[in-house]
Amino acid sequence: MRSSVEIHNIVTGTTRIVWQTEQLVEAPNFSRDGRFLVINGDGLLYRLSLDGSAPERIDTGFAIRCNNDHGLSPDGHLLVISDKVEFGKSAIYVLPIKGGVPRLLTPKLPSYWHGWSPDGQTLAYCGIRDDVFDIYTIPVSAGEERRLTFGEGRNDGPDYSADGEWIYFNSSRTGRMQIWRVRPDGSEPTRITDSPYGDWFPHPSPDGKHLLVLSYDGDVFDHPRDLDVRLRIMDMDGGNARILFELFGGQGTMNVPNWSPDGNEFAFVRYAPA
């Protein structure tokens, strides 16, 4: 499988290729200064410069089975990862962006990170408890997790709005997977999309203007890879939704926050048979 790491500019409508490889890489995050991306591949994390040079491995200590649920803190100093080498199930850790020893945050497993609050104090993630997928938050300083959804369908992919007032997520509570949002205290669950697609991985832009969504065909329930999908953009309340473009992708294309700091661009991975 060939992976093409690319950046799309929503102002100009253009897309540029940053790096291509015959290996499977996934889920690019922009650094807070906009100078590099963080990607994962083969259970490891890499720093990918935007100048086209080869990626450099980030030292994640014992965590060598990282999945595609990773990202950077608002101040750019910390990296959050989801890794299963220690317990055999995905757990969430934080470590310095330059590398170091991961610190465990979620003893309850499995847990898959997806969002960091704008004030840097709280993480949002999907937790599977007794085979039920729900949205949780937990303080970065460590503490008890807080459950925000309660088994109404499958709930996944939480990400914070730029002002921290909402957590967006995808849910199958009405049948087809659609985008919802909820307050950080779990109140006011509100449906955002009512589309013919299976909508996943909502990512609010840093300027608070746009919501980016990965959309499968309507009969696809989960988020598999190797399918024709579309990236859609809309207002924060779901209005003015439109397709930016279609691509071969799915799992790994944009599982986690992928906007540039100025909100003009986003990174993603396009796949093709090698």
PDB file of C-alpha atoms in Angstrom:
ATOM      1  CA  MET A   1       0.000   0.000   0.000  1.00  0.00           C
ATOM      2  CA  ARG A   2       1.407   3.379  -1.042  1.00  0.00           C
ATOM      3  CA  SER A   3       0.793   6.232   1.412  1.00  0.00           C
ATOM      4  CA  SER A   4       0.764   9.826   0.215  1.00  0.00           C
ATOM      5  CA  VAL A   5       0.873  12.457   2.958  1.00  0.00           C
ATOM      6  CA  GLU A   6      -0.742  15.589   1.570  1.00  0.00           C
ATOM      7  CA  ILE A   7      -1.933  19.063   2.600  1.00  0.00           C
ATOM      8  CA  HIS A   8      -5.062  20.724   1.256  1.00  0.00           C
ATOM      9  CA  ASN A   9      -5.547  24.494   1.325  1.00  0.00           C
ATOM     10  CA  ILE A  10      -9.223  25.439   1.715  1.00  0.00           C
ATOM     11  CA  VAL A  11      -8.558  29.028   0.569  1.00  0.00           C
ATOM     12  CA  THR A  12      -6.937  28.203  -2.770  1.00  0.00           C
ATOM     13  CA  GLY A  13      -8.498  24.779  -3.209  1.00  0.00           C
ATOM     14  CA  THR A  14      -5.089  23.277  -3.997  1.00  0.00           C
ATOM     15  CA  THR A  15      -3.446  20.134  -2.638  1.00  0.00           C
ATOM     16  CA  ARG A  16       0.265  19.457  -2.365  1.00  0.00           C
ATOM     17  CA  ILE A  17       2.155  16.251  -1.618  1.00  0.00           C
ATOM     18  CA  VAL A  18       4.506  16.346   1.360  1.00  0.00           C
ATOM     19  CA  TRP A  19       5.879  12.802   1.274  1.00  0.00           C
ATOM     20  CA  GLN A  20       5.135   9.414  -0.279  1.00  0.00           C
ATOM     21  CA  THR A  21       6.175   5.949   0.825  1.00  0.00           C
ATOM     22  CA  GLU A  22       5.463   2.307   0.024  1.00  0.00           C
ATOM     23  CA  GLN A  23       4.787   1.764   3.748  1.00  0.00           C
ATOM     24  CA  LEU A  24       1.527   2.292   5.613  1.00  0.00           C
ATOM     25  CA  VAL A  25       1.545   5.598   7.525  1.00  0.00           C
ATOM     26  CA  GLU A  26      -1.447   7.304   9.094  1.00  0.00           C
ATOM     27  CA  ALA A  27      -3.111  10.231  10.837  1.00  0.00           C
ATOM     28  CA  PRO A  28      -1.030  13.406  10.386  1.00  0.00           C
ATOM     29  CA  ASN A  29      -1.116  16.104  13.084  1.00  0.00           C
ATOM     30  CA  PHE A  30       0.212  19.606  12.395  1.00  0.00           C
ATOM     31  CA  SER A  31       2.773  20.946  14.858  1.00  0.00           C
ATOM     32  CA  ARG A  32       1.693  24.104  16.682  1.00  0.00           C
ATOM     33  CA  ASP A  33       4.210  26.182  14.730  1.00  0.00           C
ATOM     34  CA  GLY A  34       3.094  24.649  11.420  1.00  0.00           C
ATOM     35  CA  ARG A  35       6.580  23.426  10.558  1.00  0.00           C
ATOM     36  CA  PHE A  36       6.131  19.658  10.713  1.00  0.00           C
ATOM     37  CA  LEU A  37       3.619  16.829  10.935  1.00  0.00           C
ATOM     38  CA  VAL A  38       3.429  13.900  13.337  1.00  0.00           C
ATOM     39  CA  ILE A  39       2.474  10.578  11.731  1.00  0.00           C
ATOM     40  CA  ASN A  40       2.465   6.946  12.823  1.00  0.00           C
ATOM     41  CA  GLY A  41       3.637   3.800  11.086  1.00  0.00           C
ATOM     42  CA  ASP A  42       4.610   0.277  12.185  1.00  0.00           C
ATOM     43  CA  GLY A  43       3.647   1.098  15.773  1.00  0.00           C
ATOM     44  CA  LEU A  44       6.003   4.085  15.968  1.00  0.00           C
ATOM     45  CA  LEU A  45       5.630   7.887  15.791  1.00  0.00           C
ATOM     46  CA  TYR A  46       7.539  10.091  13.364  1.00  0.00           C
ATOM     47  CA  ARG A  47       8.212  13.777  12.826  1.00  0.00           C
ATOM     48  CA  LEU A  48       7.756  14.703   9.178  1.00  0.00           C
ATOM     49  CA  SER A  49       9.167  18.022   8.004  1.00  0.00           C
ATOM     50  CA  LEU A  50       7.193  19.907   5.344  1.00  0.00           C
ATOM     51  CA  ASP A  51      10.289  20.257   3.164  1.00  0.00           C
ATOM     52  CA  GLY A  52       9.960  16.728   1.783  1.00  0.00           C
ATOM     53  CA  SER A  53      12.784  15.168   3.781  1.00  0.00           C
ATOM     54  CA  ALA A  54      12.476  11.693   5.278  1.00  0.00           C
ATOM     55  CA  PRO A  55      10.624  11.421   8.609  1.00  0.00           C
ATOM     56  CA  GLU A  56      12.522  11.207  11.893  1.00  0.00           C
ATOM     57  CA  ARG A  57      11.464   8.772  14.597  1.00  0.00           C
ATOM     58  CA  ILE A  58      10.180  10.222  17.878  1.00  0.00           C
ATOM     59  CA  ASP A  59      11.466   8.360  20.937  1.00  0.00           C
ATOM     60  CA  THR A  60       8.367   6.982  22.679  1.00  0.00           C
ATOM     61  CA  GLY A  61      10.258   4.749  25.111  1.00  0.00           C
ATOM     62  CA  PHE A  62       8.579   1.407  25.715  1.00  0.00           C
ATOM     63  CA  ALA A  63       5.541   2.444  23.646  1.00  0.00           C
ATOM     64  CA  ILE A  64       6.264   0.733  20.321  1.00  0.00           C
ATOM     65  CA  ARG A  65       2.730  -0.358  19.390  1.00  0.00           C
ATOM     66  CA  CYS A  66       1.205   3.069  18.899  1.00  0.00           C
ATOM     67  CA  ASN A  67      -1.986   3.324  16.875  1.00  0.00           C
ATOM     68  CA  ASN A  68      -3.267   6.282  14.863  1.00  0.00           C
ATOM     69  CA  ASP A  69      -4.762   8.144  17.847  1.00  0.00           C
ATOM     70  CA  HIS A  70      -2.090  10.715  18.722  1.00  0.00           C
ATOM     71  CA  GLY A  71      -1.681  14.493  18.848  1.00  0.00           C
ATOM     72  CA  LEU A  72      -0.004  17.543  20.336  1.00  0.00           C
ATOM     73  CA  SER A  73      -0.892  19.722  23.305  1.00  0.00           C
ATOM     74  CA  PRO A  74      -2.111  23.284  22.632  1.00  0.00           C
ATOM     75  CA  ASP A  75       1.268  24.684  23.710  1.00  0.00           C
ATOM     76  CA  GLY A  76       3.116  22.193  21.505  1.00  0.00           C
ATOM     77  CA  HIS A  77       5.231  20.803  24.357  1.00  0.00           C
ATOM     78  CA  LEU A  78       3.548  17.434  24.883  1.00  0.00           C
ATOM     79  CA  LEU A  79       2.603  14.514  22.682  1.00  0.00           C
ATOM     80  CA  VAL A  80      -0.329  12.246  23.520  1.00  0.00           C
ATOM     81  CA  ILE A  81      -0.279   8.671  22.233  1.00  0.00           C
ATOM     82  CA  SER A  82      -2.466   5.581  22.361  1.00  0.00           C
ATOM     83  CA  ASP A  83      -0.388   2.411  22.721  1.00  0.00           C
ATOM     84  CA  LYS A  84      -1.079  -1.207  23.721  1.00  0.00           C
ATOM     85  CA  VAL A  85       2.354  -2.682  24.409  1.00  0.00           C
ATOM     86  CA  GLU A  86       2.097  -2.398  28.223  1.00  0.00           C
ATOM     87  CA  PHE A  87      -1.366  -3.890  28.775  1.00  0.00           C
ATOM     88  CA  GLY A  88      -2.296  -5.551  25.489  1.00  0.00           C
ATOM     89  CA  LYS A  89      -5.091  -2.988  25.025  1.00  0.00           C
ATOM     90  CA  SER A  90      -4.892   0.643  23.953  1.00  0.00           C
ATOM     91  CA  ALA A  91      -3.996   3.025  26.790  1.00  0.00           C
ATOM     92  CA  ILE A  92      -3.427   6.791  26.630  1.00  0.00           C
ATOM     93  CA  TYR A  93      -0.073   8.315  27.606  1.00  0.00           C
ATOM     94  CA  VAL A  94       1.622  11.708  27.414  1.00  0.00           C
ATOM     95  CA  LEU A  95       5.309  12.466  26.890  1.00  0.00           C
ATOM     96  CA  PRO A  96       7.469  15.408  25.755  1.00  0.00           C
ATOM     97  CA  ILE A  97       7.197  16.170  22.042  1.00  0.00           C
ATOM     98  CA  LYS A  98      10.975  15.713  21.772  1.00  0.00           C
ATOM     99  CA  GLY A  99      10.575  12.171  23.117  1.00  0.00           C
ATOM    100  CA  GLY A 100      10.841  10.516  26.496  1.00  0.00           C
ATOM    101  CA  VAL A 101       9.156   8.115  28.876  1.00  0.00           C
ATOM    102  CA  PRO A 102       5.351   7.981  28.463  1.00  0.00           C
ATOM    103  CA  ARG A 103       3.153   8.726  31.498  1.00  0.00           C
ATOM    104  CA  LEU A 104      -0.045   6.674  31.767  1.00  0.00           C
ATOM    105  CA  LEU A 105      -3.329   8.602  32.005  1.00  0.00           C
ATOM    106  CA  THR A 106      -6.035   5.971  31.456  1.00  0.00           C
ATOM    107  CA  PRO A 107      -5.842   2.826  33.604  1.00  0.00           C
ATOM    108  CA  LYS A 108      -9.283   1.813  32.285  1.00  0.00           C
ATOM    109  CA  LEU A 109      -8.924   0.118  28.908  1.00  0.00           C
ATOM    110  CA  PRO A 110      -9.157   0.190  26.003  1.00  0.00           C
ATOM    111  CA  SER A 111      -8.989   3.964  25.503  1.00  0.00           C
ATOM    112  CA  TYR A 112      -8.297   5.815  22.247  1.00  0.00           C
ATOM    113  CA  TRP A 113      -7.348   9.510  22.341  1.00  0.00           C
ATOM    114  CA  HIS A 114      -8.968  12.009  19.975  1.00  0.00           C
ATOM    115  CA  GLY A 115      -9.042  15.563  21.385  1.00  0.00           C
ATOM    116  CA  TRP A 116      -7.197  18.025  23.640  1.00  0.00           C
ATOM    117  CA  SER A 117      -9.060  20.917  25.274  1.00  0.00           C
ATOM    118  CA  PRO A 118      -7.899  24.400  24.169  1.00  0.00           C
ATOM    119  CA  ASP A 119      -6.743  25.239  27.709  1.00  0.00           C
ATOM    120  CA  GLY A 120      -4.500  22.164  27.719  1.00  0.00           C
ATOM    121  CA  GLN A 121      -6.072  20.720  30.851  1.00  0.00           C
ATOM    122  CA  THR A 122      -8.269  17.883  29.581  1.00  0.00           C
ATOM    123  CA  LEU A 123      -8.218  15.031  27.080  1.00  0.00           C
ATOM    124  CA  ALA A 124     -11.253  13.635  25.257  1.00  0.00           C
ATOM    125  CA  TYR A 125     -11.275  10.049  24.051  1.00  0.00           C
ATOM    126  CA  CYS A 126     -13.277   7.004  23.101  1.00  0.00           C
ATOM    127  CA  GLY A 127     -13.395   4.333  25.796  1.00  0.00           C
ATOM    128  CA  ILE A 128     -14.774   0.836  25.409  1.00  0.00           C
ATOM    129  CA  ARG A 129     -16.245  -0.409  28.678  1.00  0.00           C
ATOM    130  CA  ASP A 130     -18.109  -3.749  28.661  1.00  0.00           C
ATOM    131  CA  ASP A 131     -18.151  -3.634  24.834  1.00  0.00           C
ATOM    132  CA  VAL A 132     -19.867  -0.214  24.846  1.00  0.00           C
ATOM    133  CA  PHE A 133     -18.209   2.654  22.917  1.00  0.00           C
ATOM    134  CA  ASP A 134     -18.618   6.005  24.692  1.00  0.00           C
ATOM    135  CA  ILE A 135     -17.006   9.435  24.996  1.00  0.00           C
ATOM    136  CA  TYR A 136     -14.915  10.230  28.081  1.00  0.00           C
ATOM    137  CA  THR A 137     -12.675  13.026  29.335  1.00  0.00           C
ATOM    138  CA  ILE A 138      -9.832  12.958  31.844  1.00  0.00           C
ATOM    139  CA  PRO A 139      -7.528  15.637  33.326  1.00  0.00           C
ATOM    140  CA  VAL A 140      -4.015  15.743  31.874  1.00  0.00           C
ATOM    141  CA  SER A 141      -2.739  16.025  35.446  1.00  0.00           C
ATOM    142  CA  ALA A 142      -4.324  12.574  36.092  1.00  0.00           C
ATOM    143  CA  GLY A 143      -7.556  11.735  37.832  1.00  0.00           C
ATOM    144  CA  GLU A 144     -10.846   9.943  37.277  1.00  0.00           C
ATOM    145  CA  GLU A 145     -12.375   9.732  33.832  1.00  0.00           C
ATOM    146  CA  ARG A 146     -15.724  11.427  33.178  1.00  0.00           C
ATOM    147  CA  ARG A 147     -18.317   9.746  30.993  1.00  0.00           C
ATOM    148  CA  LEU A 148     -20.172  12.053  28.590  1.00  0.00           C
ATOM    149  CA  THR A 149     -22.297   9.576  26.591  1.00  0.00           C
ATOM    150  CA  PHE A 150     -24.147   6.528  27.832  1.00  0.00           C
ATOM    151  CA  GLY A 151     -24.393   3.775  25.279  1.00  0.00           C
ATOM    152  CA  GLU A 152     -26.772   5.405  22.817  1.00  0.00           C
ATOM    153  CA  GLY A 153     -25.309   3.656  19.793  1.00  0.00           C
ATOM    154  CA  ARG A 154     -21.571   3.683  19.153  1.00  0.00           C
ATOM    155  CA  ASN A 155     -19.841   6.942  20.086  1.00  0.00           C
ATOM    156  CA  ASP A 156     -16.331   7.753  18.872  1.00  0.00           C
ATOM    157  CA  GLY A 157     -13.899  10.382  17.575  1.00  0.00           C
ATOM    158  CA  PRO A 158     -14.325  13.315  20.040  1.00  0.00           C
ATOM    159  CA  ASP A 159     -12.607  16.630  19.282  1.00  0.00           C
ATOM    160  CA  TYR A 160     -12.954  20.043  20.959  1.00  0.00           C
ATOM    161  CA  SER A 161     -14.210  23.219  19.339  1.00  0.00           C
ATOM    162  CA  ALA A 162     -11.693  26.074  19.304  1.00  0.00           C
ATOM    163  CA  ASP A 163     -13.457  27.853  22.167  1.00  0.00           C
ATOM    164  CA  GLY A 164     -13.741  24.687  24.259  1.00  0.00           C
ATOM    165  CA  GLU A 165     -17.513  25.051  24.510  1.00  0.00           C
ATOM    166  CA  TRP A 166     -18.327  21.858  22.608  1.00  0.00           C
ATOM    167  CA  ILE A 167     -16.963  18.375  22.021  1.00  0.00           C
ATOM    168  CA  TYR A 168     -17.828  17.064  18.563  1.00  0.00           C
ATOM    169  CA  PHE A 169     -18.065  13.308  17.986  1.00  0.00           C
ATOM    170  CA  ASN A 170     -19.607  10.714  15.692  1.00  0.00           C
ATOM    171  CA  SER A 171     -22.478   8.530  16.878  1.00  0.00           C
ATOM    172  CA  SER A 172     -24.710   5.805  15.461  1.00  0.00           C
ATOM    173  CA  ARG A 173     -27.519   6.476  17.941  1.00  0.00           C
ATOM    174  CA  THR A 174     -29.957   7.276  15.131  1.00  0.00           C
ATOM    175  CA  GLY A 175     -28.830   4.358  12.938  1.00  0.00           C
ATOM    176  CA  ARG A 176     -26.311   5.642  10.384  1.00  0.00           C
ATOM    177  CA  MET A 177     -23.108   7.166  11.825  1.00  0.00           C
ATOM    178  CA  GLN A 178     -23.556  10.958  12.022  1.00  0.00           C
ATOM    179  CA  ILE A 179     -21.852  13.928  13.710  1.00  0.00           C
ATOM    180  CA  TRP A 180     -23.052  15.157  17.114  1.00  0.00           C
ATOM    181  CA  ARG A 181     -21.738  17.541  19.726  1.00  0.00           C
ATOM    182  CA  VAL A 182     -22.039  17.747  23.493  1.00  0.00           C
ATOM    183  CA  ARG A 183     -20.992  20.178  26.199  1.00  0.00           C
ATOM    184  CA  PRO A 184     -17.857  19.223  28.173  1.00  0.00           C
ATOM    185  CA  ASP A 185     -20.106  18.410  31.138  1.00  0.00           C
ATOM    186  CA  GLY A 186     -22.119  15.973  29.027  1.00  0.00           C
ATOM    187  CA  SER A 187     -25.170  18.202  28.590  1.00  0.00           C
ATOM    188  CA  GLU A 188     -26.991  19.334  25.426  1.00  0.00           C
ATOM    189  CA  PRO A 189     -26.246  16.469  23.026  1.00  0.00           C
ATOM    190  CA  THR A 190     -27.034  17.911  19.600  1.00  0.00           C
ATOM    191  CA  ARG A 191     -27.068  16.314  16.171  1.00  0.00           C
ATOM    192  CA  ILE A 192     -25.014  18.209  13.581  1.00  0.00           C
ATOM    193  CA  THR A 193     -25.257  16.185  10.359  1.00  0.00           C
ATOM    194  CA  ASP A 194     -28.263  14.528   8.762  1.00  0.00           C
ATOM    195  CA  SER A 195     -26.537  13.193   5.678  1.00  0.00           C
ATOM    196  CA  PRO A 196     -26.806  10.116   3.454  1.00  0.00           C
ATOM    197  CA  TYR A 197     -23.192   9.287   4.376  1.00  0.00           C
ATOM    198  CA  GLY A 198     -21.530   7.530   7.268  1.00  0.00           C
ATOM    199  CA  ASP A 199     -19.838  10.540   8.909  1.00  0.00           C
ATOM    200  CA  TRP A 200     -16.694  10.081  11.037  1.00  0.00           C
ATOM    201  CA  PHE A 201     -13.893  12.010  12.745  1.00  0.00           C
ATOM    202  CA  PRO A 202     -15.183  15.598  13.033  1.00  0.00           C
ATOM    203  CA  HIS A 203     -12.351  18.132  13.366  1.00  0.00           C
ATOM    204  CA  PRO A 204     -13.225  21.758  14.196  1.00  0.00           C
ATOM    205  CA  SER A 205     -10.839  24.296  12.688  1.00  0.00           C
ATOM    206  CA  PRO A 206      -8.612  26.398  15.005  1.00  0.00           C
ATOM    207  CA  ASP A 207     -10.307  29.615  13.874  1.00  0.00           C
ATOM    208  CA  GLY A 208     -13.733  28.272  14.842  1.00  0.00           C
ATOM    209  CA  LYS A 209     -15.155  28.626  11.327  1.00  0.00           C
ATOM    210  CA  HIS A 210     -15.228  25.133   9.855  1.00  0.00           C
ATOM    211  CA  LEU A 211     -15.896  21.505  10.669  1.00  0.00           C
ATOM    212  CA  LEU A 212     -14.027  18.886   8.639  1.00  0.00           C
ATOM    213  CA  VAL A 213     -15.569  15.399   8.356  1.00  0.00           C
ATOM    214  CA  LEU A 214     -14.600  12.120   6.710  1.00  0.00           C
ATOM    215  CA  SER A 215     -17.641  10.549   5.025  1.00  0.00           C
ATOM    216  CA  TYR A 216     -18.095   6.946   3.911  1.00  0.00           C
ATOM    217  CA  ASP A 217     -20.879   5.602   1.743  1.00  0.00           C
ATOM    218  CA  GLY A 218     -24.041   5.346   3.811  1.00  0.00           C
ATOM    219  CA  ASP A 219     -24.000   1.555   4.041  1.00  0.00           C
ATOM    220  CA  VAL A 220     -20.527   1.490   5.666  1.00  0.00           C
ATOM    221  CA  PHE A 221     -20.912   1.352   9.448  1.00  0.00           C
ATOM    222  CA  ASP A 222     -17.359   1.169  10.780  1.00  0.00           C
ATOM    223  CA  HIS A 223     -14.274   3.099   9.633  1.00  0.00           C
ATOM    224  CA  PRO A 224     -12.318   0.609   7.480  1.00  0.00           C
ATOM    225  CA  ARG A 225      -9.416   1.471   5.223  1.00  0.00           C
ATOM    226  CA  ASP A 226      -9.112   1.014   1.466  1.00  0.00           C
ATOM    227  CA  LEU A 227     -12.411   2.514   0.369  1.00  0.00           C
ATOM    228  CA  ASP A 228     -13.514   5.464  -1.705  1.00  0.00           C
ATOM    229  CA  VAL A 229     -14.385   8.212   0.771  1.00  0.00           C
ATOM    230  CA  ARG A 230     -14.954  11.947   0.692  1.00  0.00           C
ATOM    231  CA  LEU A 231     -13.756  14.829   2.837  1.00  0.00           C
ATOM    232  CA  ARG A 232     -16.541  17.294   3.592  1.00  0.00           C
ATOM    233  CA  ILE A 233     -16.424  20.749   5.129  1.00  0.00           C
ATOM    234  CA  MET A 234     -19.284  22.628   6.789  1.00  0.00           C
ATOM    235  CA  ASP A 235     -20.140  25.345   9.269  1.00  0.00           C
ATOM    236  CA  MET A 236     -19.840  24.502  12.943  1.00  0.00           C
ATOM    237  CA  ASP A 237     -23.586  23.866  13.151  1.00  0.00           C
ATOM    238  CA  GLY A 238     -23.554  21.597  10.094  1.00  0.00           C
ATOM    239  CA  GLY A 239     -24.780  24.211   7.614  1.00  0.00           C
ATOM    240  CA  ASN A 240     -23.341  24.835   4.144  1.00  0.00           C
ATOM    241  CA  ALA A 241     -21.905  21.319   3.931  1.00  0.00           C
ATOM    242  CA  ARG A 242     -20.023  20.499   0.745  1.00  0.00           C
ATOM    243  CA  ILE A 243     -17.631  17.886  -0.564  1.00  0.00           C
ATOM    244  CA  LEU A 244     -14.066  19.135  -0.928  1.00  0.00           C
ATOM    245  CA  PHE A 245     -12.867  16.054  -2.811  1.00  0.00           C
ATOM    246  CA  GLU A 246     -13.022  12.277  -2.938  1.00  0.00           C
ATOM    247  CA  LEU A 247     -10.107   9.907  -2.409  1.00  0.00           C
ATOM    248  CA  PHE A 248      -9.118   6.312  -1.713  1.00  0.00           C
ATOM    249  CA  GLY A 249      -8.649   6.086   2.033  1.00  0.00           C
ATOM    250  CA  GLY A 250     -10.674   5.756   5.224  1.00  0.00           C
ATOM    251  CA  GLN A 251      -8.951   4.432   8.343  1.00  0.00           C
ATOM    252  CA  GLY A 252      -5.712   6.422   8.724  1.00  0.00           C
ATOM    253  CA  THR A 253      -6.700   9.303   6.442  1.00  0.00           C
ATOM    254  CA  MET A 254      -7.554  11.794   9.219  1.00  0.00           C
ATOM    255  CA  ASN A 255      -8.429   9.998  12.452  1.00  0.00           C
ATOM    256  CA  VAL A 256      -7.155  12.801  14.686  1.00  0.00           C
ATOM    257  CA  PRO A 257      -6.860  16.643  14.658  1.00  0.00           C
ATOM    258  CA  ASN A 258      -5.188  17.622  11.397  1.00  0.00           C
ATOM    259  CA  TRP A 259      -5.698  21.388  10.877  1.00  0.00           C
ATOM    260  CA  SER A 260      -2.832  23.829  10.405  1.00  0.00           C
ATOM    261  CA  PRO A 261      -2.555  26.453  13.189  1.00  0.00           C
ATOM    262  CA  ASP A 262      -4.073  29.215  11.018  1.00  0.00           C
ATOM    263  CA  GLY A 263      -7.049  27.081   9.961  1.00  0.00           C
ATOM    264  CA  ASN A 264      -6.314  27.496   6.244  1.00  0.00           C
ATOM    265  CA  GLU A 265      -4.977  23.995   5.614  1.00  0.00           C
ATOM    266  CA  PHE A 266      -5.306  20.444   6.810  1.00  0.00           C
ATOM    267  CA  ALA A 267      -3.163  17.336   6.396  1.00  0.00           C
ATOM    268  CA  PHE A 268      -4.381  13.887   5.383  1.00  0.00           C
ATOM    269  CA  VAL A 269      -3.177  10.586   3.936  1.00  0.00           C
ATOM    270  CA  ARG A 270      -4.280   9.262   0.565  1.00  0.00           C
ATOM    271  CA  TYR A 271      -3.705   5.569  -0.209  1.00  0.00           C
ATOM    272  CA  ALA A 272      -3.149   3.597  -3.398  1.00  0.00           C
ATOM    273  CA  PRO A 273      -2.126   0.011  -4.189  1.00  0.00           C
ATOM    274  CA  ALA A 274       1.669  -0.215  -4.375  1.00  0.00           C
TER     275      ALA A 274
END
